[in-house]
Amino acid sequence: MSLTPMGFRPPDGPGSDTSGRKVTTATLREQKLRHEPITCLTAYDYATARLVDEAGIDMVLVGDSLAQAVLGYENTLSVTMDEMLHHVKAVRRGVKRALLVADMPYGSYHLDPTRALDNATRFVKEGGAEVVKIEGGEKRADLIRRIIDAEIPVAGHIGLTPQSVNVMGGYKVQGKDLSGIEQLMRDAVALDRAGVACMVLEGIPREVAAMITAEVSTPTIGIGAGPDCDGQVLVFHDIMNLTFAPPAKFVRRYADGAALFSNAVRAFSADVKSLQYPADEESYHLPRETKAGLENVLARKRAMGR
Ligand code: KIV
């Protein structure tokens, strides 16, 4: 850790929201009504959370994609409540303006409703999350109502739900035939009626996402669902090329983080090995009087032959 104070918050830069107004679940609904696109990115740590928040992103999601993006797991199924909570707390410290959403990991809401409520409450009480996200539509509606009854806003998530990877037989675009579309519409309406704060539409045809967005009063946040949703979410590591894998069709890469970090690490290594780092200006020095005193002591020692 450098000795640089970490508390400094720079003025807002280009593209950032300068209103400073806190984003709430009510803001998302207003944005839908005003046709003002909602922005959402994932973050898993304090530094990224600050960058995303200070750039004016509306929602920060601590996604269970933490599993692959940061923890190196194969899929999202392995990540635990405790691992998620640890990262939600770090992100909470970095987010001031955006709405903070915590993803309920696989197994944290599937077993029994009381345990689900307990886990959702932990995200709010211990992690400081403002919304919890749950995968699944119609079949989760009763559970979602219970969590909302406990004063915890819920984000729905339908379509390609990664926690169902084994049931879906892979990561496949959903709602491609008439019965799939019908199921998605039922899921969306069930979430709308349950009163979710927003719903993520993942991996569905553009036409179906547009129909859902027009049908429900809940703001829809798309990922691989085309441009007609009320907002868009992407994984931070995807847009920064930090995934070590070819991107999905819907991912747009905004920076080559892998090249940036890798080049910086190589440059540091080369500088140390060639004695170019640290330079004298990058070193601390003794005060003049102490240095003079020290030189005196050393000179005396030399004179005494020691
Ligand atoms: O975990 C995740 O990253 C998500 C996506 C919707 C972005 O759930």
PDB file of C-alpha atoms and ligand atoms in Angstrom, residues 40-42 44 61-66 68 76 84 103 133 135 157 160 162 200-202 221-223 233-236, ligand 1:
ATOM      1  CA  CYS A  40     -25.523  -0.651 -14.614  1.00  0.00           C
ATOM      2  CA  LEU A  41     -22.093  -2.273 -14.277  1.00  0.00           C
ATOM      3  CA  THR A  42     -20.779  -4.946 -11.978  1.00  0.00           C
ATOM      4  CA  TYR A  44     -16.515  -6.550  -6.878  1.00  0.00           C
ATOM      5  CA  LEU A  61     -24.267  -4.826  -9.151  1.00  0.00           C
ATOM      6  CA  VAL A  62     -22.104  -7.116  -7.057  1.00  0.00           C
ATOM      7  CA  GLY A  63     -22.935  -9.999  -9.377  1.00  0.00           C
ATOM      8  CA  ASP A  64     -22.376 -13.649  -8.648  1.00  0.00           C
ATOM      9  CA  SER A  65     -20.190 -13.419 -11.780  1.00  0.00           C
ATOM     10  CA  LEU A  66     -17.686 -12.636  -8.998  1.00  0.00           C
ATOM     11  CA  GLN A  68     -15.554 -16.418 -12.586  1.00  0.00           C
ATOM     12  CA  THR A  76     -21.493 -19.084 -10.693  1.00  0.00           C
ATOM     13  CA  MET A  84     -20.469 -12.579  -1.834  1.00  0.00           C
ATOM     14  CA  ASP A 103     -26.753 -10.891  -6.185  1.00  0.00           C
ATOM     15  CA  LYS A 133     -31.192  -9.830  -7.059  1.00  0.00           C
ATOM     16  CA  GLU A 135     -32.848 -15.394 -10.633  1.00  0.00           C
ATOM     17  CA  HIS A 157     -33.598 -11.803 -13.434  1.00  0.00           C
ATOM     18  CA  LEU A 160     -30.734 -16.902 -19.593  1.00  0.00           C
ATOM     19  CA  PRO A 162     -26.685 -18.616 -15.315  1.00  0.00           C
ATOM     20  CA  VAL A 200     -32.693  -8.098 -15.638  1.00  0.00           C
ATOM     21  CA  LEU A 201     -33.454  -9.609 -19.062  1.00  0.00           C
ATOM     22  CA  GLU A 202     -30.519 -11.776 -20.050  1.00  0.00           C
ATOM     23  CA  ILE A 221     -32.229  -3.916 -17.621  1.00  0.00           C
ATOM     24  CA  GLY A 222     -30.895  -5.876 -20.576  1.00  0.00           C
ATOM     25  CA  ILE A 223     -27.767  -7.940 -21.047  1.00  0.00           C
ATOM     26  CA  VAL A 233     -25.930  -3.955 -17.649  1.00  0.00           C
ATOM     27  CA  LEU A 234     -22.532  -5.428 -18.477  1.00  0.00           C
ATOM     28  CA  VAL A 235     -19.836  -7.169 -16.491  1.00  0.00           C
ATOM     29  CA  PHE A 236     -16.921  -4.816 -15.713  1.00  0.00           C
TER      30      PHE A 236
HETATM   31  O1  KIV B   1     -23.701 -11.753 -11.977  1.00  0.00           O
HETATM   32  C1  KIV B   1     -23.811 -10.986 -12.921  1.00  0.00           C
HETATM   33  O2  KIV B   1     -22.836 -10.417 -13.376  1.00  0.00           O
HETATM   34  C2  KIV B   1     -25.144 -10.771 -13.468  1.00  0.00           C
HETATM   35  C3  KIV B   1     -25.350 -10.059 -14.765  1.00  0.00           C
HETATM   36  C4  KIV B   1     -26.752  -9.759 -15.001  1.00  0.00           C
HETATM   37  C5  KIV B   1     -24.520  -8.934 -15.098  1.00  0.00           C
HETATM   38  O3  KIV B   1     -26.066 -11.228 -12.892  1.00  0.00           O
END
